[in-house]
Amino acid sequence: MSLFKGKNITVEIYGESHSEKIGVNVTGFPEFKMNYEKLFSFLERRRPSSGVFSTKRKESDVPEFFGVKDGEISGDFSAEIKNSDTRSVDYSNLYGKPRPSHADYAWHKRDGTLDFSGGGRFSGRLTAPLCVAGGIAKQYLETLGIQVEGYVSSVGKIFSKSYKDGKISAEEILKNREGDFPSLDKKEEMLSLIKDTFLAGDSVGGKVECIIFGLKAGIGDNLFGGLEGKISSLVYAVPAVKGVEFGDGFKLSESLGSTANDELYYDDDGNICFYSNRSGGINGGISNGNDITLSVAFRPTPSIRLKQRTVDLVNGCNTEIEIKGRHDACIVPRAVPCVESAVALAVLDEILNNKK
Ligand SMILES: Cc1cc2nc3c(=O)[nH]c(=O)nc-3n(C[C@H](O)[C@H](O)[C@H](O)COP(=O)(O)O)c2cc1C
């Protein structure tokens, strides 16, 4: 069980990759009627695609809701998803042999486990219930005019067009999501790199860029109450996330103040605007009214078919493993709704706190 205890909502995710079911319990959600169809198509974006490079594990991911009637939510609700396509046999040769850079060894040190089947509670499968809660939070935010949208901005060293090249609208992201790959361009190149990597028995990482459109200025607080910290702490809940940056992020450390600052002006209607958005829409931990932009780095999928060195914890010796289970060669496309979910839940919790 993993618990996010926000200022206003709590989100508790339970279950394991190969347990009978996984699920989520949410408390403190505002009164709201969700759209099931919209939620199901959101969840569909997280499911493995049928491509040769994606995990062959097939789950329907249809949640059963408790505390929700005809889509009506009033405070607390739960959702459960059955695991039907588990295959622990794929892991029989891995007993006591941690997969390099998966959670296995750290998990063993924490809980003493030697059976790493399916990755247990550290599996990417647990992002299904995260997306149930996050998908509903995203819908609620839309009723307030706030839109959270992401796309794949890079796979390996192939970089697509991104917000950093110039402002992008939510409509443009949605339009480009249609089809078989959720990036703004370079889709064919990205797909072909993933396919080649899969065929080589390897995996590749990449980045998801996520934009929060329509969040008014003044949300967040200083120091420990900062919006960047709040958002990134939830984004880091998504397995395989290894970096989060806002705006121009690390690149700002190479800039001068004169080229890094976002200068302000009044437009013809008297609204305060910015000439640029290098800070990513947050200053002093508080939203400044600009779009909030974050870039999230995903490591390559740890489970690869290529032979790797590891240890045999049962016999206390060095060994090698070849992983036969079903794994994505690149999890980045499926991770887009996971990032959107984490961001939406963080923003929702802050919005409820700041609702005036
Ligand atoms: C949607 C999604 C699917 C994932 N699928 C796999 C997978 O098939 N095989 C694998 O080794 N890791 C997969 N991962 C990543 C691991 O769960 C993750 O790398 C592992 O728990 C270690 O955590 P860390 O990389 O954050 O340190 C997936 C992650 C996500 C978000």
Short mmCIF file of C-alpha atoms and ligand atoms in Angstrom, two decimals:
data_model
loop_
_atom_site.label_atom_id
_atom_site.label_comp_id
_atom_site.label_asym_id
_atom_site.label_seq_id
_atom_site.Cartn_x
_atom_site.Cartn_y
_atom_site.Cartn_z
CA MET A 1 0.00 0.00 0.00
CA SER A 2 1.28 3.45 -0.86
CA LEU A 3 -0.35 6.61 0.48
CA PHE A 4 -0.31 10.21 -0.76
CA LYS A 5 -1.60 12.36 2.07
CA GLY A 6 -2.28 15.77 0.61
CA LYS A 7 -3.64 18.89 2.26
CA ASN A 8 -7.13 18.07 1.01
CA ILE A 9 -7.20 14.68 -0.66
CA THR A 10 -5.63 11.29 0.07
CA VAL A 11 -4.83 8.69 -2.57
CA GLU A 12 -4.00 5.14 -1.46
CA ILE A 13 -2.82 2.64 -4.05
CA TYR A 14 -2.66 -1.07 -3.23
CA GLY A 15 -1.92 -4.44 -4.79
CA GLU A 16 0.95 -5.97 -6.72
CA SER A 17 1.74 -6.89 -10.27
CA HIS A 18 0.68 -10.52 -9.75
CA SER A 19 -1.88 -10.13 -6.94
CA GLU A 20 -5.54 -10.88 -7.63
CA LYS A 21 -6.38 -7.18 -7.89
CA ILE A 22 -4.94 -3.70 -7.63
CA GLY A 23 -6.82 -0.57 -6.69
CA VAL A 24 -7.10 2.91 -5.33
CA ASN A 25 -8.94 4.56 -2.42
CA VAL A 26 -9.47 8.31 -2.65
CA THR A 27 -10.77 10.63 0.07
CA GLY A 28 -11.63 14.32 0.04
CA PHE A 29 -12.50 14.53 -3.66
CA PRO A 30 -14.82 17.45 -4.50
CA GLU A 31 -18.43 16.78 -5.56
CA PHE A 32 -18.34 16.03 -9.23
CA LYS A 33 -19.93 13.89 -12.01
CA MET A 34 -17.27 12.12 -14.01
CA ASN A 35 -17.54 10.94 -17.58
CA TYR A 36 -16.85 7.16 -17.72
CA GLU A 37 -16.19 7.09 -21.44
CA LYS A 38 -13.60 9.82 -21.17
CA LEU A 39 -11.94 8.03 -18.26
CA PHE A 40 -11.80 4.72 -20.16
CA SER A 41 -10.18 6.32 -23.18
CA PHE A 42 -7.66 7.97 -20.83
CA LEU A 43 -6.87 4.57 -19.24
CA GLU A 44 -6.53 3.09 -22.72
CA ARG A 45 -3.57 5.41 -23.37
CA ARG A 46 -1.64 3.70 -20.54
CA ARG A 47 -2.33 0.14 -21.69
CA PRO A 48 0.32 -1.64 -23.75
CA SER A 49 -0.13 -1.16 -27.48
CA SER A 50 -0.15 -4.16 -29.77
CA GLY A 51 3.21 -3.20 -31.30
CA VAL A 52 6.07 -5.68 -31.41
CA PHE A 53 8.07 -3.54 -28.97
CA SER A 54 5.44 -3.40 -26.22
CA THR A 55 4.80 -5.85 -23.39
CA LYS A 56 2.60 -8.75 -24.45
CA ARG A 57 0.84 -8.64 -21.08
CA LYS A 58 -2.78 -7.84 -21.85
CA GLU A 59 -5.09 -6.56 -19.14
CA SER A 60 -8.52 -5.01 -19.70
CA ASP A 61 -7.92 -2.37 -17.00
CA VAL A 62 -11.65 -1.78 -16.51
CA PRO A 63 -12.09 -0.49 -12.95
CA GLU A 64 -14.99 -1.45 -10.71
CA PHE A 65 -16.05 1.58 -8.70
CA PHE A 66 -17.31 1.80 -5.12
CA GLY A 67 -18.87 5.00 -3.77
CA VAL A 68 -19.64 6.23 -7.30
CA LYS A 69 -23.18 6.09 -8.75
CA ASP A 70 -23.77 7.02 -12.38
CA GLY A 71 -20.44 8.85 -12.31
CA GLU A 72 -21.40 10.96 -9.28
CA ILE A 73 -18.58 11.40 -6.77
CA SER A 74 -19.13 13.07 -3.44
CA GLY A 75 -15.99 12.91 -1.33
CA ASP A 76 -14.61 9.39 -0.99
CA PHE A 77 -14.51 6.63 -3.59
CA SER A 78 -12.59 3.48 -4.50
CA ALA A 79 -11.79 1.61 -7.70
CA GLU A 80 -10.54 -1.94 -8.17
CA ILE A 81 -8.91 -3.52 -11.22
CA LYS A 82 -8.57 -7.29 -11.62
CA ASN A 83 -5.20 -8.72 -12.65
CA SER A 84 -6.03 -11.48 -15.09
CA ASP A 85 -2.93 -11.90 -17.25
CA THR A 86 -0.25 -12.73 -14.65
CA ARG A 87 2.50 -15.23 -15.53
CA SER A 88 4.84 -15.77 -12.59
CA VAL A 89 6.49 -18.66 -14.46
CA ASP A 90 8.40 -16.07 -16.54
CA TYR A 91 10.24 -15.17 -13.34
CA SER A 92 11.12 -18.69 -12.12
CA ASN A 93 14.75 -18.40 -13.34
CA LEU A 94 15.07 -15.04 -11.54
CA TYR A 95 14.38 -16.31 -8.00
CA GLY A 96 16.91 -14.62 -5.72
CA LYS A 97 18.61 -12.96 -8.70
CA PRO A 98 17.83 -9.23 -8.72
CA ARG A 99 17.35 -7.63 -12.13
CA PRO A 100 19.90 -4.81 -12.46
CA SER A 101 18.31 -1.39 -11.86
CA HIS A 102 14.83 -2.76 -11.18
CA ALA A 103 13.63 -2.44 -7.57
CA ASP A 104 14.52 -6.11 -6.82
CA TYR A 105 17.77 -5.70 -4.83
CA ALA A 106 16.58 -2.64 -2.87
CA TRP A 107 13.28 -4.46 -2.20
CA HIS A 108 15.23 -7.51 -0.93
CA LYS A 109 17.25 -5.30 1.43
CA ARG A 110 14.07 -3.69 2.73
CA ASP A 111 11.72 -6.67 3.07
CA GLY A 112 13.93 -9.74 2.64
CA THR A 113 12.06 -10.93 -0.45
CA LEU A 114 13.73 -13.26 -2.95
CA ASP A 115 10.72 -13.72 -5.22
CA PHE A 116 10.75 -10.77 -7.59
CA SER A 117 7.84 -12.00 -9.74
CA GLY A 118 6.36 -9.23 -11.82
CA GLY A 119 8.15 -6.56 -9.78
CA GLY A 120 5.61 -6.86 -6.92
CA ARG A 121 4.40 -3.49 -5.68
CA PHE A 122 7.20 -1.76 -7.64
CA SER A 123 5.71 -2.76 -10.99
CA GLY A 124 4.58 -0.23 -13.58
CA ARG A 125 1.24 -2.07 -13.35
CA LEU A 126 0.45 0.02 -10.24
CA THR A 127 0.18 3.06 -12.49
CA ALA A 128 -3.23 1.72 -13.64
CA PRO A 129 -4.97 2.72 -10.36
CA LEU A 130 -2.89 5.92 -10.31
CA CYS A 131 -4.39 6.75 -13.71
CA VAL A 132 -7.92 6.04 -12.45
CA ALA A 133 -7.55 8.65 -9.68
CA GLY A 134 -5.51 10.98 -11.90
CA GLY A 135 -7.85 10.66 -14.88
CA ILE A 136 -10.78 11.72 -12.69
CA ALA A 137 -8.76 14.59 -11.18
CA LYS A 138 -7.90 15.71 -14.72
CA GLN A 139 -11.59 15.76 -15.64
CA TYR A 140 -12.43 17.78 -12.55
CA LEU A 141 -9.70 20.33 -13.29
CA GLU A 142 -11.11 20.74 -16.80
CA THR A 143 -14.38 21.99 -15.27
CA LEU A 144 -12.28 24.81 -13.78
CA GLY A 145 -10.62 25.57 -17.13
CA ILE A 146 -7.35 23.84 -16.17
CA GLN A 147 -5.95 21.33 -18.67
CA VAL A 148 -3.04 18.96 -18.03
CA GLU A 149 -1.60 17.51 -21.24
CA GLY A 150 1.59 15.60 -21.99
CA TYR A 151 3.48 14.17 -24.92
CA VAL A 152 6.67 12.26 -25.61
CA SER A 153 9.37 14.88 -26.23
CA SER A 154 12.26 12.47 -26.76
CA VAL A 155 13.15 8.82 -27.18
CA GLY A 156 16.86 8.17 -26.75
CA LYS A 157 18.56 10.94 -28.70
CA ILE A 158 15.59 11.64 -30.99
CA PHE A 159 13.96 14.90 -29.92
CA SER A 160 10.55 16.04 -31.11
CA LYS A 161 9.29 19.58 -31.28
CA SER A 162 8.67 20.75 -27.73
CA TYR A 163 7.33 23.66 -25.67
CA LYS A 164 10.92 24.83 -25.22
CA ASP A 165 11.01 25.66 -28.96
CA GLY A 166 8.00 27.96 -28.55
CA LYS A 167 4.58 28.02 -26.92
CA ILE A 168 2.34 25.05 -27.78
CA SER A 169 -1.42 24.98 -27.30
CA ALA A 170 -3.41 22.20 -25.63
CA GLU A 171 -5.24 21.71 -28.96
CA GLU A 172 -1.98 21.05 -30.76
CA ILE A 173 -1.01 18.39 -28.22
CA LEU A 174 -4.43 16.73 -28.50
CA LYS A 175 -4.37 16.78 -32.29
CA ASN A 176 -0.93 15.16 -32.41
CA ARG A 177 -1.95 12.49 -29.93
CA GLU A 178 -4.22 10.96 -32.52
CA GLY A 179 -2.60 8.01 -34.29
CA ASP A 180 -0.12 5.54 -32.94
CA PHE A 181 2.41 7.70 -31.09
CA PRO A 182 1.86 10.58 -28.62
CA SER A 183 4.58 13.00 -29.78
CA LEU A 184 4.36 16.28 -31.69
CA ASP A 185 6.57 15.09 -34.57
CA LYS A 186 9.41 12.59 -35.32
CA LYS A 187 6.92 9.77 -34.68
CA GLU A 188 8.32 7.44 -37.33
CA GLU A 189 11.92 7.92 -36.16
CA MET A 190 10.94 7.31 -32.54
CA LEU A 191 8.93 4.20 -33.38
CA SER A 192 11.69 2.79 -35.51
CA LEU A 193 14.30 3.36 -32.76
CA ILE A 194 12.05 1.57 -30.26
CA LYS A 195 11.51 -1.31 -32.66
CA ASP A 196 15.24 -1.71 -33.41
CA THR A 197 16.01 -1.55 -29.69
CA PHE A 198 13.41 -4.22 -28.97
CA LEU A 199 14.77 -6.49 -31.68
CA ALA A 200 18.25 -6.09 -30.19
CA GLY A 201 16.86 -7.30 -26.81
CA ASP A 202 17.54 -3.91 -25.27
CA SER A 203 15.49 -0.93 -24.01
CA VAL A 204 15.56 2.84 -24.42
CA GLY A 205 14.47 5.79 -22.26
CA GLY A 206 13.12 9.21 -23.09
CA LYS A 207 11.26 12.23 -21.82
CA VAL A 208 7.67 13.26 -21.30
CA GLU A 209 6.85 16.95 -21.40
CA CYS A 210 3.70 17.96 -19.51
CA ILE A 211 1.98 21.34 -19.60
CA ILE A 212 -0.60 22.72 -17.17
CA PHE A 213 -2.76 25.20 -19.08
CA GLY A 214 -5.10 27.63 -17.34
CA LEU A 215 -3.83 27.57 -13.78
CA LYS A 216 -4.25 31.08 -12.39
CA ALA A 217 -1.39 32.95 -10.74
CA GLY A 218 -1.02 32.67 -6.97
CA ILE A 219 -1.29 28.90 -6.36
CA GLY A 220 1.41 27.36 -4.13
CA ASP A 221 3.67 28.70 -1.40
CA ASN A 222 7.29 29.22 -0.39
CA LEU A 223 9.91 26.67 0.75
CA PHE A 224 8.29 23.34 1.72
CA GLY A 225 4.96 24.53 0.34
CA GLY A 226 6.34 25.10 -3.17
CA LEU A 227 4.35 23.98 -6.19
CA GLU A 228 7.41 22.54 -7.96
CA GLY A 229 8.15 20.30 -4.97
CA LYS A 230 4.54 19.23 -4.69
CA ILE A 231 4.23 18.33 -8.38
CA SER A 232 7.57 16.58 -8.60
CA SER A 233 7.02 14.51 -5.46
CA LEU A 234 3.93 13.00 -7.12
CA VAL A 235 5.64 12.62 -10.50
CA TYR A 236 8.48 10.70 -8.82
CA ALA A 237 5.85 8.18 -7.67
CA VAL A 238 5.75 6.99 -11.28
CA PRO A 239 8.26 4.12 -11.59
CA ALA A 240 11.30 4.76 -13.81
CA VAL A 241 11.19 8.56 -13.41
CA LYS A 242 14.75 9.74 -12.85
CA GLY A 243 14.53 13.48 -13.43
CA VAL A 244 12.04 16.35 -13.33
CA GLU A 245 12.75 19.90 -14.49
CA PHE A 246 10.53 22.95 -14.78
CA GLY A 247 10.81 25.41 -17.66
CA ASP A 248 14.33 25.54 -19.04
CA GLY A 249 15.49 23.71 -15.89
CA PHE A 250 19.14 22.68 -15.92
CA LYS A 251 19.82 24.86 -18.97
CA LEU A 252 19.11 27.94 -16.84
CA SER A 253 22.28 27.21 -14.88
CA GLU A 254 24.25 27.97 -18.06
CA SER A 255 22.40 31.24 -18.81
CA LEU A 256 22.82 34.85 -17.77
CA GLY A 257 20.02 36.61 -15.87
CA SER A 258 19.41 38.82 -18.88
CA THR A 259 18.60 35.82 -21.09
CA ALA A 260 16.96 33.67 -18.39
CA ASN A 261 14.46 36.17 -16.97
CA ASP A 262 10.84 36.27 -18.13
CA GLU A 263 10.05 39.98 -18.59
CA LEU A 264 6.51 41.24 -17.94
CA TYR A 265 4.12 43.57 -19.81
CA TYR A 266 0.48 44.67 -19.86
CA ASP A 267 -1.36 43.59 -23.00
CA ASP A 268 -3.96 45.79 -24.70
CA ASP A 269 -6.70 44.40 -22.43
CA GLY A 270 -4.76 45.22 -19.26
CA ASN A 271 -3.74 41.61 -18.54
CA ILE A 272 -0.27 40.99 -17.14
CA CYS A 273 1.71 38.75 -19.50
CA PHE A 274 5.28 37.50 -19.96
CA TYR A 275 7.52 37.82 -23.01
CA SER A 276 8.89 34.30 -22.38
CA ASN A 277 8.40 31.28 -20.13
CA ARG A 278 11.81 30.02 -19.11
CA SER A 279 10.82 29.61 -15.45
CA GLY A 280 8.10 27.11 -16.41
CA GLY A 281 5.25 29.14 -14.91
CA ILE A 282 6.39 29.01 -11.27
CA ASN A 283 8.36 31.55 -9.24
CA GLY A 284 8.95 31.33 -5.51
CA GLY A 285 7.00 28.05 -5.46
CA ILE A 286 3.87 29.90 -6.66
CA SER A 287 2.20 29.79 -10.07
CA ASN A 288 2.75 33.04 -11.98
CA GLY A 289 -0.07 32.62 -14.50
CA ASN A 290 2.15 31.43 -17.34
CA ASP A 291 1.65 27.84 -18.57
CA ILE A 292 3.38 25.46 -16.16
CA THR A 293 5.83 23.32 -18.11
CA LEU A 294 7.73 20.32 -16.85
CA SER A 295 9.94 17.76 -18.47
CA VAL A 296 10.19 14.27 -16.97
CA ALA A 297 13.11 11.92 -17.70
CA PHE A 298 12.41 8.17 -17.86
CA ARG A 299 15.20 5.63 -17.62
CA PRO A 300 15.28 2.76 -20.12
CA THR A 301 13.11 -0.19 -18.97
CA PRO A 302 15.36 -2.17 -16.57
CA SER A 303 14.19 -5.61 -17.78
CA ILE A 304 16.00 -6.40 -21.02
CA ARG A 305 16.50 -9.68 -22.86
CA LEU A 306 20.26 -9.20 -23.22
CA LYS A 307 22.43 -11.18 -20.82
CA GLN A 308 23.34 -9.17 -17.68
CA ARG A 309 25.55 -9.72 -14.64
CA THR A 310 23.96 -9.92 -11.21
CA VAL A 311 24.22 -11.83 -7.94
CA ASP A 312 22.58 -15.05 -6.75
CA LEU A 313 21.37 -14.10 -3.27
CA VAL A 314 20.45 -17.73 -2.41
CA ASN A 315 23.87 -19.23 -3.17
CA GLY A 316 25.92 -16.11 -2.44
CA CYS A 317 27.73 -16.02 -5.80
CA ASN A 318 27.99 -14.00 -8.98
CA THR A 319 25.78 -15.04 -11.87
CA GLU A 320 24.21 -13.92 -15.14
CA ILE A 321 20.55 -13.60 -16.12
CA GLU A 322 18.51 -13.41 -19.30
CA ILE A 323 15.06 -11.94 -18.70
CA LYS A 324 12.29 -13.74 -20.54
CA GLY A 325 9.19 -11.94 -19.20
CA ARG A 326 7.01 -9.48 -21.11
CA HIS A 327 8.46 -6.00 -21.03
CA ASP A 328 8.20 -2.76 -22.97
CA ALA A 329 11.32 -1.80 -24.89
CA CYS A 330 10.31 1.80 -24.16
CA ILE A 331 7.78 2.72 -21.49
CA VAL A 332 7.78 6.44 -22.34
CA PRO A 333 4.64 6.53 -24.58
CA ARG A 334 2.62 4.65 -21.94
CA ALA A 335 4.00 6.90 -19.21
CA VAL A 336 2.40 10.06 -20.64
CA PRO A 337 -1.00 9.53 -18.89
CA CYS A 338 0.87 8.47 -15.73
CA VAL A 339 2.66 11.83 -15.62
CA GLU A 340 -0.59 13.68 -16.40
CA SER A 341 -2.26 11.78 -13.52
CA ALA A 342 0.43 12.61 -10.98
CA VAL A 343 0.42 16.28 -12.03
CA ALA A 344 -3.40 16.49 -11.98
CA LEU A 345 -3.59 15.05 -8.46
CA ALA A 346 -0.93 17.50 -7.19
CA VAL A 347 -2.70 20.48 -8.78
CA LEU A 348 -6.11 19.30 -7.54
CA ASP A 349 -4.84 19.09 -3.97
CA GLU A 350 -3.40 22.63 -4.21
CA ILE A 351 -6.47 24.07 -5.94
CA LEU A 352 -8.75 22.80 -3.19
CA ASN A 353 -6.45 24.37 -0.63
CA ASN A 354 -6.36 27.70 -2.40
CA LYS A 355 -10.00 27.75 -3.51
CA LYS A 356 -11.20 31.20 -2.56
C1 LIG B 1 3.86 2.26 -17.36
C2 LIG B 1 5.12 1.62 -16.87
C3 LIG B 1 5.44 0.32 -17.28
C4 LIG B 1 6.62 -0.29 -16.86
N1 LIG B 1 6.90 -1.55 -17.32
C5 LIG B 1 8.08 -2.11 -16.99
C6 LIG B 1 8.42 -3.39 -17.54
O1 LIG B 1 7.69 -3.98 -18.32
N2 LIG B 1 9.62 -3.93 -17.15
C7 LIG B 1 10.48 -3.29 -16.31
O2 LIG B 1 11.55 -3.80 -16.01
N3 LIG B 1 10.17 -2.07 -15.81
C8 LIG B 1 9.01 -1.47 -16.11
N4 LIG B 1 8.70 -0.24 -15.60
C9 LIG B 1 9.70 0.46 -14.76
C10 LIG B 1 9.94 -0.16 -13.41
O3 LIG B 1 8.73 -0.36 -12.72
C11 LIG B 1 10.91 0.69 -12.59
O4 LIG B 1 12.05 1.00 -13.33
C12 LIG B 1 11.30 -0.04 -11.31
O5 LIG B 1 10.21 -0.10 -10.43
C13 LIG B 1 12.47 0.62 -10.58
O6 LIG B 1 12.13 1.92 -10.19
P1 LIG B 1 13.00 3.18 -10.63
O7 LIG B 1 13.36 2.99 -12.07
O8 LIG B 1 12.08 4.35 -10.41
O9 LIG B 1 14.20 3.20 -9.76
C14 LIG B 1 7.51 0.40 -15.98
C15 LIG B 1 7.19 1.69 -15.57
C16 LIG B 1 6.02 2.31 -16.02
C17 LIG B 1 5.71 3.71 -15.59
#
